[in-house]
Amino acid sequence: MAHPNFLTTLPLAPKDPILGITEAFQADTNPAKINLGVGVYGDEDGKLPLLHSVSLAEDQLNALKTARGYQPIDGMVRYTRQVQQLVFGADCPALIQRRLVTAQSLGGTGALKLGADLLRSFSPQSEVWISNPSWENHRALFEAAGFTVRAYPYYQAERHGLDFEGLVQTIDQAPSGTILVLHACCHNPTGIDLDDGQWHQVRQIILRRGLIPFLDLAYQGFSQGTQEDARQVREFTELGIPVLVANSFSKSFSLYGERVGALSIVCTSSDEALRVQSQLKRVIRTNYSSPPTFGASLVATVLEEVTLHELWEKELGAMRQRIKAMRAALVTALKQTLPTHSFDYIAEQRGMFSYSGLSSEQVQRLRQEFSIYAVDSGRICIAALNHKNLERVVEAMTQVMR
Ligand code: LMR
């Protein structure tokens, strides 16, 4: 009898819309190639930095020569404690009242998946609503967890701005129990965030309609500062309803490959928190058992020690300022080469990215004619620009946008 090889009919999966670009970039032999696809910060020399604060913490940890036992299922306690203080603030009522559950995760993506699997297990009828557009992996991730995913309006292409009216009208019709995915700061891909009043309105709708907010905080520190960028998360914790928060240190600590993140769930009582924690541990145990040690040790060490913490804040501030400077330089240069276009919207966007206004055809041309790689949606990574590659990027963008 022939072996029933199920692999013979397995179709080829499409390339990942973001990480697939890195694969194509790496295969490109043009020495002048530039990768503006993935959200990774490069310094003025285009290099991925090893932060000094991280390097000092690494020296400390290496000197300790610690053996590597298993961690608790939900991660390193000293790490999750630091996450709670950084994201929610040391005086957060939910933290003091022991109703904040935090589990170490494999980056921000891992945190989203833990939250998705947990929600799916106790709210299988819920739909997940993400912004249109959203991070390319949101839809795929929540669909992979078994949810139906819909999109609420967010971006108004003609104005290159926020479609707040569309957003409000749509989420105000969401069925009770809908999981609403929101970007806590530095919206990916558009770089357009809600203002305080708009956030307030969204929270009122969430309360009125009985929605479950799931905040994605992958860029804390890249808009205004670590405290300012956590402000909306902290406002949500005051609502008295369950709130999920996925955070990441990939960008803020330049620790992409270590996969350091966390999922936090604000509960309404300490008893509820115990039950949530127990279920979350089951999700983790049946996925990967327990998380790795090294990256979380680095982050915990930096955040715990006052001098390292201050140094890290300074280094993060320098990354933030450099991105802002490159954003301004890009806008100035484009205004000179394409004076009939307005690029003011790029100047107003926040975080690592710009939703540049490039069409997918223009993105293809950038890649084919100039070996410059961007996401098909037109998203470019401003954090990958520097004074050495800016001119070439501006020249190429000018050619394809003219
Ligand atoms: C991005 O949006 O480029 C980053 O969040 C990296 C990733 O995993 O997609």
mmCIF file of C-alpha atoms and ligand atoms in Angstrom:
data_model
loop_
_atom_site.group_PDB
_atom_site.id
_atom_site.type_symbol
_atom_site.label_atom_id
_atom_site.label_comp_id
_atom_site.label_asym_id
_atom_site.label_seq_id
_atom_site.Cartn_x
_atom_site.Cartn_y
_atom_site.Cartn_z
ATOM 1 C CA MET A 1 0.000 0.000 0.000
ATOM 2 C CA ALA A 2 1.331 3.441 -0.922
ATOM 3 C CA HIS A 3 2.281 5.632 1.966
ATOM 4 C CA PRO A 4 -0.373 8.404 2.364
ATOM 5 C CA ASN A 5 2.127 11.220 2.120
ATOM 6 C CA PHE A 6 0.104 14.330 2.934
ATOM 7 C CA LEU A 7 3.053 16.514 1.966
ATOM 8 C CA THR A 8 2.705 15.787 -1.754
ATOM 9 C CA THR A 9 -0.297 18.112 -2.030
ATOM 10 C CA LEU A 10 0.875 20.736 0.429
ATOM 11 C CA PRO A 11 0.827 24.096 -1.385
ATOM 12 C CA LEU A 12 3.651 26.609 -1.167
ATOM 13 C CA ALA A 13 2.808 29.353 1.347
ATOM 14 C CA PRO A 14 3.192 32.975 0.269
ATOM 15 C CA LYS A 15 6.201 34.866 1.570
ATOM 16 C CA ASP A 16 5.675 36.917 4.705
ATOM 17 C CA PRO A 17 4.750 40.486 3.661
ATOM 18 C CA ILE A 18 7.434 41.996 5.928
ATOM 19 C CA LEU A 19 10.062 39.372 6.718
ATOM 20 C CA GLY A 20 9.807 38.089 3.115
ATOM 21 C CA ILE A 21 11.184 41.482 2.063
ATOM 22 C CA THR A 22 14.262 40.892 4.231
ATOM 23 C CA GLU A 23 14.736 37.542 2.481
ATOM 24 C CA ALA A 24 14.553 39.221 -0.931
ATOM 25 C CA PHE A 25 16.872 41.999 0.273
ATOM 26 C CA GLN A 26 19.460 39.496 1.487
ATOM 27 C CA ALA A 27 19.409 37.727 -1.876
ATOM 28 C CA ASP A 28 20.021 41.012 -3.761
ATOM 29 C CA THR A 29 23.662 41.321 -4.865
ATOM 30 C CA ASN A 30 23.549 45.080 -5.489
ATOM 31 C CA PRO A 31 26.025 46.620 -2.971
ATOM 32 C CA ALA A 32 23.931 49.815 -2.893
ATOM 33 C CA LYS A 33 20.773 48.003 -1.750
ATOM 34 C CA ILE A 34 18.749 49.549 1.088
ATOM 35 C CA ASN A 35 16.191 47.777 3.268
ATOM 36 C CA LEU A 36 13.356 50.065 4.354
ATOM 37 C CA GLY A 37 11.028 47.097 4.847
ATOM 38 C CA VAL A 38 11.264 45.581 8.299
ATOM 39 C CA GLY A 39 10.947 47.757 11.407
ATOM 40 C CA VAL A 40 14.517 47.600 12.633
ATOM 41 C CA TYR A 41 16.528 50.580 13.871
ATOM 42 C CA GLY A 42 19.872 51.219 12.215
ATOM 43 C CA ASP A 43 22.409 53.781 13.424
ATOM 44 C CA GLU A 44 24.085 56.492 11.312
ATOM 45 C CA ASP A 45 26.277 53.786 9.732
ATOM 46 C CA GLY A 46 23.214 51.669 8.964
ATOM 47 C CA LYS A 47 24.253 49.177 11.643
ATOM 48 C CA LEU A 48 22.076 47.465 14.201
ATOM 49 C CA PRO A 49 23.247 48.915 17.525
ATOM 50 C CA LEU A 50 24.197 46.943 20.602
ATOM 51 C CA LEU A 51 23.109 49.362 23.305
ATOM 52 C CA HIS A 52 25.797 50.238 25.831
ATOM 53 C CA SER A 53 23.360 49.631 28.703
ATOM 54 C CA VAL A 54 22.629 46.161 27.327
ATOM 55 C CA SER A 55 26.307 45.419 26.806
ATOM 56 C CA LEU A 56 27.082 46.392 30.434
ATOM 57 C CA ALA A 57 24.256 44.172 31.687
ATOM 58 C CA GLU A 58 25.610 41.370 29.515
ATOM 59 C CA ASP A 59 29.071 41.740 31.108
ATOM 60 C CA GLN A 60 27.489 41.524 34.556
ATOM 61 C CA LEU A 61 25.512 38.429 33.647
ATOM 62 C CA ASN A 62 28.478 36.711 31.994
ATOM 63 C CA ALA A 63 30.588 37.334 35.103
ATOM 64 C CA LEU A 64 27.963 35.516 37.176
ATOM 65 C CA LYS A 65 28.293 32.377 35.035
ATOM 66 C CA THR A 66 24.778 31.285 35.926
ATOM 67 C CA ALA A 67 23.568 27.770 35.161
ATOM 68 C CA ARG A 68 20.445 27.631 32.976
ATOM 69 C CA GLY A 69 17.595 25.944 34.807
ATOM 70 C CA TYR A 70 13.994 26.025 33.639
ATOM 71 C CA GLN A 71 12.167 29.236 34.293
ATOM 72 C CA PRO A 72 8.656 29.353 35.768
ATOM 73 C CA ILE A 73 6.060 28.699 33.051
ATOM 74 C CA ASP A 74 5.061 32.364 32.919
ATOM 75 C CA GLY A 75 8.620 33.634 33.015
ATOM 76 C CA MET A 76 11.178 35.349 35.173
ATOM 77 C CA VAL A 77 9.584 37.068 38.148
ATOM 78 C CA ARG A 78 12.091 39.922 38.349
ATOM 79 C CA TYR A 79 11.538 40.549 34.639
ATOM 80 C CA THR A 80 7.733 40.581 34.746
ATOM 81 C CA ARG A 81 7.877 42.877 37.788
ATOM 82 C CA GLN A 82 9.963 45.362 35.783
ATOM 83 C CA VAL A 83 7.612 45.096 32.810
ATOM 84 C CA GLN A 84 4.680 45.970 35.039
ATOM 85 C CA GLN A 85 6.440 49.033 36.423
ATOM 86 C CA LEU A 86 7.615 50.271 33.041
ATOM 87 C CA VAL A 87 4.332 49.763 31.224
ATOM 88 C CA PHE A 88 1.771 50.391 33.958
ATOM 89 C CA GLY A 89 3.718 52.507 36.464
ATOM 90 C CA ALA A 90 4.775 51.508 39.995
ATOM 91 C CA ASP A 91 1.674 53.172 41.450
ATOM 92 C CA CYS A 92 -0.805 51.392 39.174
ATOM 93 C CA PRO A 93 -3.862 50.392 41.285
ATOM 94 C CA ALA A 94 -4.188 47.069 39.426
ATOM 95 C CA LEU A 95 -0.583 46.252 40.341
ATOM 96 C CA ILE A 96 -1.005 47.223 43.994
ATOM 97 C CA GLN A 97 -4.293 45.323 44.241
ATOM 98 C CA ARG A 98 -2.729 42.188 42.717
ATOM 99 C CA ARG A 99 -5.034 42.062 39.746
ATOM 100 C CA LEU A 100 -2.391 42.547 37.074
ATOM 101 C CA VAL A 101 -1.141 39.334 35.466
ATOM 102 C CA THR A 102 2.042 39.453 33.380
ATOM 103 C CA ALA A 103 3.733 36.609 31.543
ATOM 104 C CA GLN A 104 7.060 36.786 29.735
ATOM 105 C CA SER A 105 6.591 36.115 26.019
ATOM 106 C CA LEU A 106 8.584 35.497 22.863
ATOM 107 C CA GLY A 107 8.638 39.116 21.742
ATOM 108 C CA GLY A 108 5.555 41.211 21.088
ATOM 109 C CA THR A 109 4.313 38.714 18.521
ATOM 110 C CA GLY A 110 4.476 35.952 21.119
ATOM 111 C CA ALA A 111 2.509 38.119 23.530
ATOM 112 C CA LEU A 112 -0.210 38.691 20.946
ATOM 113 C CA LYS A 113 -0.412 34.962 20.239
ATOM 114 C CA LEU A 114 -0.648 34.071 23.931
ATOM 115 C CA GLY A 115 -3.450 36.599 24.322
ATOM 116 C CA ALA A 116 -5.172 35.332 21.177
ATOM 117 C CA ASP A 117 -5.031 31.694 22.322
ATOM 118 C CA LEU A 118 -6.270 32.603 25.792
ATOM 119 C CA LEU A 119 -9.162 34.692 24.453
ATOM 120 C CA ARG A 120 -10.095 31.999 22.000
ATOM 121 C CA SER A 121 -10.354 29.449 24.785
ATOM 122 C CA PHE A 122 -12.868 31.422 26.827
ATOM 123 C CA SER A 123 -14.507 33.664 24.251
ATOM 124 C CA PRO A 124 -14.631 31.546 21.074
ATOM 125 C CA GLN A 125 -17.610 33.444 19.618
ATOM 126 C CA SER A 126 -15.828 36.788 19.661
ATOM 127 C CA GLU A 127 -14.525 38.411 16.535
ATOM 128 C CA VAL A 128 -11.263 40.310 16.402
ATOM 129 C CA TRP A 129 -11.351 43.789 14.905
ATOM 130 C CA ILE A 130 -8.105 45.362 13.737
ATOM 131 C CA SER A 131 -7.469 48.749 12.152
ATOM 132 C CA ASN A 132 -7.406 49.203 8.391
ATOM 133 C CA PRO A 133 -4.510 49.119 7.770
ATOM 134 C CA SER A 134 -2.749 47.373 10.626
ATOM 135 C CA TRP A 135 0.536 45.586 11.244
ATOM 136 C CA GLU A 136 0.679 43.010 8.458
ATOM 137 C CA ASN A 137 0.852 40.097 10.919
ATOM 138 C CA HIS A 138 -2.172 41.012 13.078
ATOM 139 C CA ARG A 139 -4.786 39.477 10.821
ATOM 140 C CA ALA A 140 -2.776 36.329 10.123
ATOM 141 C CA LEU A 141 -1.965 35.836 13.799
ATOM 142 C CA PHE A 142 -5.533 36.159 15.065
ATOM 143 C CA GLU A 143 -6.869 34.041 12.187
ATOM 144 C CA ALA A 144 -4.283 31.385 13.018
ATOM 145 C CA ALA A 145 -5.689 31.403 16.561
ATOM 146 C CA GLY A 146 -9.116 30.592 15.079
ATOM 147 C CA PHE A 147 -10.794 34.004 15.063
ATOM 148 C CA THR A 148 -12.739 35.739 12.350
ATOM 149 C CA VAL A 149 -10.900 39.022 11.830
ATOM 150 C CA ARG A 150 -12.534 42.207 10.549
ATOM 151 C CA ALA A 151 -11.086 45.651 10.002
ATOM 152 C CA TYR A 152 -12.371 49.018 11.250
ATOM 153 C CA PRO A 153 -11.592 52.209 9.286
ATOM 154 C CA TYR A 154 -8.453 54.016 10.394
ATOM 155 C CA TYR A 155 -6.674 55.663 7.494
ATOM 156 C CA GLN A 156 -8.014 58.185 5.024
ATOM 157 C CA ALA A 157 -5.845 57.805 1.931
ATOM 158 C CA GLU A 158 -6.765 61.075 0.175
ATOM 159 C CA ARG A 159 -5.876 63.168 3.202
ATOM 160 C CA HIS A 160 -3.078 60.853 4.369
ATOM 161 C CA GLY A 161 -4.778 61.195 7.736
ATOM 162 C CA LEU A 162 -6.906 59.518 10.349
ATOM 163 C CA ASP A 163 -10.476 58.487 9.516
ATOM 164 C CA PHE A 164 -11.711 58.999 13.051
ATOM 165 C CA GLU A 165 -15.337 59.393 12.061
ATOM 166 C CA GLY A 166 -15.258 56.057 10.249
ATOM 167 C CA LEU A 167 -13.493 54.430 13.169
ATOM 168 C CA VAL A 168 -15.997 55.656 15.741
ATOM 169 C CA GLN A 169 -19.069 54.853 13.637
ATOM 170 C CA THR A 170 -17.828 51.339 12.979
ATOM 171 C CA ILE A 171 -16.699 50.289 16.422
ATOM 172 C CA ASP A 172 -19.893 51.761 17.856
ATOM 173 C CA GLN A 173 -21.684 48.921 16.071
ATOM 174 C CA ALA A 174 -19.402 46.136 17.257
ATOM 175 C CA PRO A 175 -21.158 43.254 18.983
ATOM 176 C CA SER A 176 -20.528 42.916 22.705
ATOM 177 C CA GLY A 177 -17.427 40.805 23.346
ATOM 178 C CA THR A 178 -15.627 41.951 20.194
ATOM 179 C CA ILE A 179 -11.868 42.025 20.715
ATOM 180 C CA LEU A 180 -10.650 45.443 19.619
ATOM 181 C CA VAL A 181 -6.955 45.533 18.722
ATOM 182 C CA LEU A 182 -5.484 49.011 19.193
ATOM 183 C CA HIS A 183 -1.940 50.352 18.755
ATOM 184 C CA ALA A 184 -1.034 52.062 22.023
ATOM 185 C CA CYS A 185 1.450 54.419 20.309
ATOM 186 C CA CYS A 186 3.316 54.749 16.987
ATOM 187 C CA HIS A 187 0.578 53.078 14.926
ATOM 188 C CA ASN A 188 2.101 50.506 12.599
ATOM 189 C CA PRO A 189 2.075 51.072 9.632
ATOM 190 C CA THR A 190 0.630 54.595 9.403
ATOM 191 C CA GLY A 191 2.471 56.408 12.199
ATOM 192 C CA ILE A 192 -0.805 58.210 12.966
ATOM 193 C CA ASP A 193 -1.976 58.072 16.576
ATOM 194 C CA LEU A 194 -5.233 59.186 18.174
ATOM 195 C CA ASP A 195 -5.108 62.324 20.294
ATOM 196 C CA ASP A 196 -6.148 62.285 23.958
ATOM 197 C CA GLY A 197 -9.748 63.283 23.245
ATOM 198 C CA GLN A 198 -10.089 60.626 20.552
ATOM 199 C CA TRP A 199 -8.678 57.948 22.860
ATOM 200 C CA HIS A 200 -11.217 59.013 25.463
ATOM 201 C CA GLN A 201 -14.066 58.607 22.978
ATOM 202 C CA VAL A 202 -12.842 55.153 21.989
ATOM 203 C CA ARG A 203 -12.727 54.113 25.645
ATOM 204 C CA GLN A 204 -16.310 55.318 26.147
ATOM 205 C CA ILE A 205 -17.468 53.196 23.209
ATOM 206 C CA ILE A 206 -15.559 50.184 24.565
ATOM 207 C CA LEU A 207 -17.369 50.564 27.880
ATOM 208 C CA ARG A 208 -20.764 51.173 26.315
ATOM 209 C CA ARG A 209 -20.570 48.297 23.836
ATOM 210 C CA GLY A 210 -18.828 45.789 26.087
ATOM 211 C CA LEU A 211 -15.708 45.388 23.916
ATOM 212 C CA ILE A 212 -12.435 43.755 24.949
ATOM 213 C CA PRO A 213 -9.458 46.070 24.339
ATOM 214 C CA PHE A 214 -6.189 44.415 23.310
ATOM 215 C CA LEU A 215 -3.407 47.014 23.172
ATOM 216 C CA ASP A 216 -0.275 46.415 21.150
ATOM 217 C CA LEU A 217 2.653 48.365 22.638
ATOM 218 C CA ALA A 218 5.648 47.467 20.488
ATOM 219 C CA TYR A 219 7.182 50.950 20.298
ATOM 220 C CA GLN A 220 7.197 52.330 23.832
ATOM 221 C CA GLY A 221 9.682 55.198 23.874
ATOM 222 C CA PHE A 222 9.663 55.887 20.132
ATOM 223 C CA SER A 223 7.028 58.617 20.071
ATOM 224 C CA GLN A 224 7.597 60.948 23.033
ATOM 225 C CA GLY A 225 9.207 58.919 25.802
ATOM 226 C CA THR A 226 8.705 55.750 27.812
ATOM 227 C CA GLN A 227 6.283 57.330 30.289
ATOM 228 C CA GLU A 228 4.358 59.448 27.793
ATOM 229 C CA ASP A 229 3.964 56.523 25.384
ATOM 230 C CA ALA A 230 2.477 54.331 28.127
ATOM 231 C CA ARG A 231 -0.095 56.937 29.086
ATOM 232 C CA GLN A 232 -2.982 55.497 27.085
ATOM 233 C CA VAL A 233 -2.310 52.009 28.430
ATOM 234 C CA ARG A 234 -2.540 53.439 31.938
ATOM 235 C CA GLU A 235 -5.818 55.194 31.133
ATOM 236 C CA PHE A 236 -7.268 51.857 30.001
ATOM 237 C CA THR A 237 -6.337 50.204 33.283
ATOM 238 C CA GLU A 238 -8.673 52.634 35.067
ATOM 239 C CA LEU A 239 -11.742 51.425 33.177
ATOM 240 C CA GLY A 240 -12.561 48.576 35.529
ATOM 241 C CA ILE A 241 -12.812 46.046 32.707
ATOM 242 C CA PRO A 242 -10.361 43.386 31.476
ATOM 243 C CA VAL A 243 -7.614 44.841 29.274
ATOM 244 C CA LEU A 244 -4.870 42.948 27.453
ATOM 245 C CA VAL A 245 -1.504 44.549 26.681
ATOM 246 C CA ALA A 246 1.238 43.042 24.511
ATOM 247 C CA ASN A 247 4.579 44.788 24.859
ATOM 248 C CA SER A 248 7.955 44.245 23.268
ATOM 249 C CA PHE A 249 11.598 45.122 23.956
ATOM 250 C CA SER A 250 12.786 44.180 20.477
ATOM 251 C CA LYS A 251 12.993 47.777 19.354
ATOM 252 C CA SER A 252 13.448 49.710 22.573
ATOM 253 C CA PHE A 253 16.400 47.554 23.693
ATOM 254 C CA SER A 254 17.566 46.626 20.177
ATOM 255 C CA LEU A 255 17.148 42.991 21.251
ATOM 256 C CA TYR A 256 15.255 41.715 18.219
ATOM 257 C CA GLY A 257 16.732 38.226 18.139
ATOM 258 C CA GLU A 258 16.345 37.555 21.856
ATOM 259 C CA ARG A 259 12.539 37.671 21.560
ATOM 260 C CA VAL A 260 11.745 39.567 24.741
ATOM 261 C CA GLY A 261 8.192 40.706 25.348
ATOM 262 C CA ALA A 262 5.303 40.223 27.708
ATOM 263 C CA LEU A 263 1.564 39.812 27.818
ATOM 264 C CA SER A 264 -0.210 41.618 30.640
ATOM 265 C CA ILE A 265 -3.848 41.254 31.549
ATOM 266 C CA VAL A 266 -5.557 43.752 33.796
ATOM 267 C CA CYS A 267 -8.217 41.879 35.765
ATOM 268 C CA THR A 268 -11.060 43.238 37.858
ATOM 269 C CA SER A 269 -10.172 41.342 41.065
ATOM 270 C CA SER A 270 -7.260 39.425 42.549
ATOM 271 C CA ASP A 271 -9.302 36.215 42.476
ATOM 272 C CA GLU A 272 -9.953 36.687 38.766
ATOM 273 C CA ALA A 273 -6.236 37.369 38.284
ATOM 274 C CA LEU A 274 -5.320 34.024 39.869
ATOM 275 C CA ARG A 275 -7.644 32.178 37.533
ATOM 276 C CA VAL A 276 -6.428 34.108 34.489
ATOM 277 C CA GLN A 277 -2.819 33.401 35.419
ATOM 278 C CA SER A 278 -3.531 29.681 35.773
ATOM 279 C CA GLN A 279 -5.135 29.547 32.318
ATOM 280 C CA LEU A 280 -2.372 31.598 30.764
ATOM 281 C CA LYS A 281 0.184 29.156 32.169
ATOM 282 C CA ARG A 282 -1.680 26.310 30.473
ATOM 283 C CA VAL A 283 -1.512 28.143 27.144
ATOM 284 C CA ILE A 284 2.248 28.600 27.562
ATOM 285 C CA ARG A 285 2.929 25.079 28.807
ATOM 286 C CA THR A 286 1.141 23.529 25.836
ATOM 287 C CA ASN A 287 2.982 25.783 23.373
ATOM 288 C CA TYR A 288 6.623 25.995 24.453
ATOM 289 C CA SER A 289 6.600 25.038 28.138
ATOM 290 C CA SER A 290 8.483 28.038 29.515
ATOM 291 C CA PRO A 291 10.376 30.988 28.057
ATOM 292 C CA PRO A 292 14.152 31.404 27.590
ATOM 293 C CA THR A 293 16.323 33.157 30.157
ATOM 294 C CA PHE A 294 18.927 35.375 28.581
ATOM 295 C CA GLY A 295 17.048 38.257 26.958
ATOM 296 C CA ALA A 296 14.735 38.694 29.919
ATOM 297 C CA SER A 297 17.745 38.703 32.288
ATOM 298 C CA LEU A 298 19.302 41.504 30.247
ATOM 299 C CA VAL A 299 16.159 43.622 30.301
ATOM 300 C CA ALA A 300 15.528 42.982 33.995
ATOM 301 C CA THR A 301 19.121 43.897 34.887
ATOM 302 C CA VAL A 302 18.986 47.155 32.929
ATOM 303 C CA LEU A 303 15.608 48.179 34.307
ATOM 304 C CA GLU A 304 16.453 47.262 37.914
ATOM 305 C CA GLU A 305 19.728 49.164 38.212
ATOM 306 C CA VAL A 306 19.302 52.921 38.400
ATOM 307 C CA THR A 307 22.433 53.840 36.432
ATOM 308 C CA LEU A 308 21.785 51.267 33.690
ATOM 309 C CA HIS A 309 18.149 52.291 33.528
ATOM 310 C CA GLU A 310 19.106 55.941 33.079
ATOM 311 C CA LEU A 311 21.680 55.055 30.447
ATOM 312 C CA TRP A 312 19.095 53.003 28.567
ATOM 313 C CA GLU A 313 16.567 55.866 28.652
ATOM 314 C CA LYS A 314 19.263 58.117 27.221
ATOM 315 C CA GLU A 315 20.119 55.661 24.475
ATOM 316 C CA LEU A 316 16.463 55.148 23.624
ATOM 317 C CA GLY A 317 16.025 58.928 23.570
ATOM 318 C CA ALA A 318 18.925 59.203 21.112
ATOM 319 C CA MET A 319 17.306 56.605 18.823
ATOM 320 C CA ARG A 320 14.027 58.508 18.994
ATOM 321 C CA GLN A 321 15.732 61.813 18.183
ATOM 322 C CA ARG A 322 17.718 60.341 15.297
ATOM 323 C CA ILE A 323 14.541 58.949 13.734
ATOM 324 C CA LYS A 324 12.856 62.338 14.119
ATOM 325 C CA ALA A 325 15.831 64.056 12.489
ATOM 326 C CA MET A 326 15.783 61.613 9.553
ATOM 327 C CA ARG A 327 12.041 62.088 9.151
ATOM 328 C CA ALA A 328 12.528 65.848 8.977
ATOM 329 C CA ALA A 329 15.473 65.488 6.562
ATOM 330 C CA LEU A 330 13.436 63.197 4.279
ATOM 331 C CA VAL A 331 10.539 65.653 4.164
ATOM 332 C CA THR A 332 12.820 68.627 3.460
ATOM 333 C CA ALA A 333 14.594 66.787 0.666
ATOM 334 C CA LEU A 334 11.402 65.463 -0.949
ATOM 335 C CA LYS A 335 9.839 68.919 -0.869
ATOM 336 C CA GLN A 336 12.802 70.194 -2.859
ATOM 337 C CA THR A 337 12.791 67.444 -5.472
ATOM 338 C CA LEU A 338 8.990 67.196 -5.787
ATOM 339 C CA PRO A 339 7.788 70.748 -5.020
ATOM 340 C CA THR A 340 4.244 70.090 -6.276
ATOM 341 C CA HIS A 341 3.681 67.358 -3.675
ATOM 342 C CA SER A 342 2.984 68.027 -0.016
ATOM 343 C CA PHE A 343 4.871 65.788 2.340
ATOM 344 C CA ASP A 344 3.704 67.438 5.542
ATOM 345 C CA TYR A 345 1.829 64.267 6.496
ATOM 346 C CA ILE A 346 5.137 62.389 6.740
ATOM 347 C CA ALA A 347 6.434 65.025 9.155
ATOM 348 C CA GLU A 348 3.425 64.499 11.415
ATOM 349 C CA GLN A 349 3.695 60.709 11.635
ATOM 350 C CA ARG A 350 5.278 59.125 14.698
ATOM 351 C CA GLY A 351 7.599 56.231 15.413
ATOM 352 C CA MET A 352 9.780 54.105 13.214
ATOM 353 C CA PHE A 353 7.648 54.157 10.091
ATOM 354 C CA SER A 354 6.227 56.389 7.480
ATOM 355 C CA TYR A 355 3.165 55.527 5.481
ATOM 356 C CA SER A 356 4.817 57.266 2.594
ATOM 357 C CA GLY A 357 2.020 57.410 0.071
ATOM 358 C CA LEU A 358 3.999 55.194 -2.333
ATOM 359 C CA SER A 359 1.694 52.876 -4.299
ATOM 360 C CA SER A 360 2.497 49.185 -4.546
ATOM 361 C CA GLU A 361 3.597 49.740 -8.176
ATOM 362 C CA GLN A 362 5.975 52.456 -7.025
ATOM 363 C CA VAL A 363 7.284 50.126 -4.313
ATOM 364 C CA GLN A 364 7.949 47.493 -7.007
ATOM 365 C CA ARG A 365 9.850 50.041 -9.083
ATOM 366 C CA LEU A 366 11.949 51.054 -6.087
ATOM 367 C CA ARG A 367 12.915 47.447 -5.642
ATOM 368 C CA GLN A 368 13.497 46.566 -9.295
ATOM 369 C CA GLU A 369 15.216 49.754 -10.451
ATOM 370 C CA PHE A 370 17.017 50.860 -7.278
ATOM 371 C CA SER A 371 17.312 47.831 -4.965
ATOM 372 C CA ILE A 372 15.416 49.813 -2.341
ATOM 373 C CA TYR A 373 13.028 47.613 -0.399
ATOM 374 C CA ALA A 374 9.776 48.815 1.196
ATOM 375 C CA VAL A 375 6.525 47.129 2.225
ATOM 376 C CA ASP A 376 3.931 46.839 -0.569
ATOM 377 C CA SER A 377 1.551 49.080 1.378
ATOM 378 C CA GLY A 378 4.030 51.949 0.933
ATOM 379 C CA ARG A 379 5.339 51.721 4.490
ATOM 380 C CA ILE A 380 8.985 52.681 4.798
ATOM 381 C CA CYS A 381 11.187 52.357 7.852
ATOM 382 C CA ILE A 382 12.479 55.826 8.709
ATOM 383 C CA ALA A 383 14.739 54.230 11.347
ATOM 384 C CA ALA A 384 16.711 52.628 8.503
ATOM 385 C CA LEU A 385 17.531 56.001 6.939
ATOM 386 C CA ASN A 386 20.829 57.759 7.640
ATOM 387 C CA HIS A 387 22.752 60.662 6.155
ATOM 388 C CA LYS A 388 24.649 58.274 3.884
ATOM 389 C CA ASN A 389 21.662 56.605 2.229
ATOM 390 C CA LEU A 390 19.147 59.458 2.360
ATOM 391 C CA GLU A 391 20.172 61.029 -0.948
ATOM 392 C CA ARG A 392 19.808 57.758 -2.828
ATOM 393 C CA VAL A 393 16.411 57.073 -1.253
ATOM 394 C CA VAL A 394 15.170 60.578 -2.080
ATOM 395 C CA GLU A 395 16.430 60.297 -5.656
ATOM 396 C CA ALA A 396 14.693 56.959 -6.122
ATOM 397 C CA MET A 397 11.452 58.087 -4.493
ATOM 398 C CA THR A 398 11.497 61.170 -6.671
ATOM 399 C CA GLN A 399 11.905 59.081 -9.834
ATOM 400 C CA VAL A 400 8.981 56.786 -9.025
ATOM 401 C CA MET A 401 6.632 59.438 -7.566
ATOM 402 C CA ARG A 402 7.155 62.059 -10.227
HETATM 403 C C1 LMR B 1 7.643 45.325 11.580
HETATM 404 O O1 LMR B 1 6.450 45.684 11.541
HETATM 405 O O2 LMR B 1 8.409 45.462 10.621
HETATM 406 C C2 LMR B 1 8.177 44.722 12.829
HETATM 407 O O3 LMR B 1 7.198 44.677 13.805
HETATM 408 C C3 LMR B 1 8.847 43.426 12.610
HETATM 409 C C4 LMR B 1 7.901 42.324 12.334
HETATM 410 O O4 LMR B 1 7.954 41.313 13.039
HETATM 411 O O5 LMR B 1 7.083 42.432 11.413
#
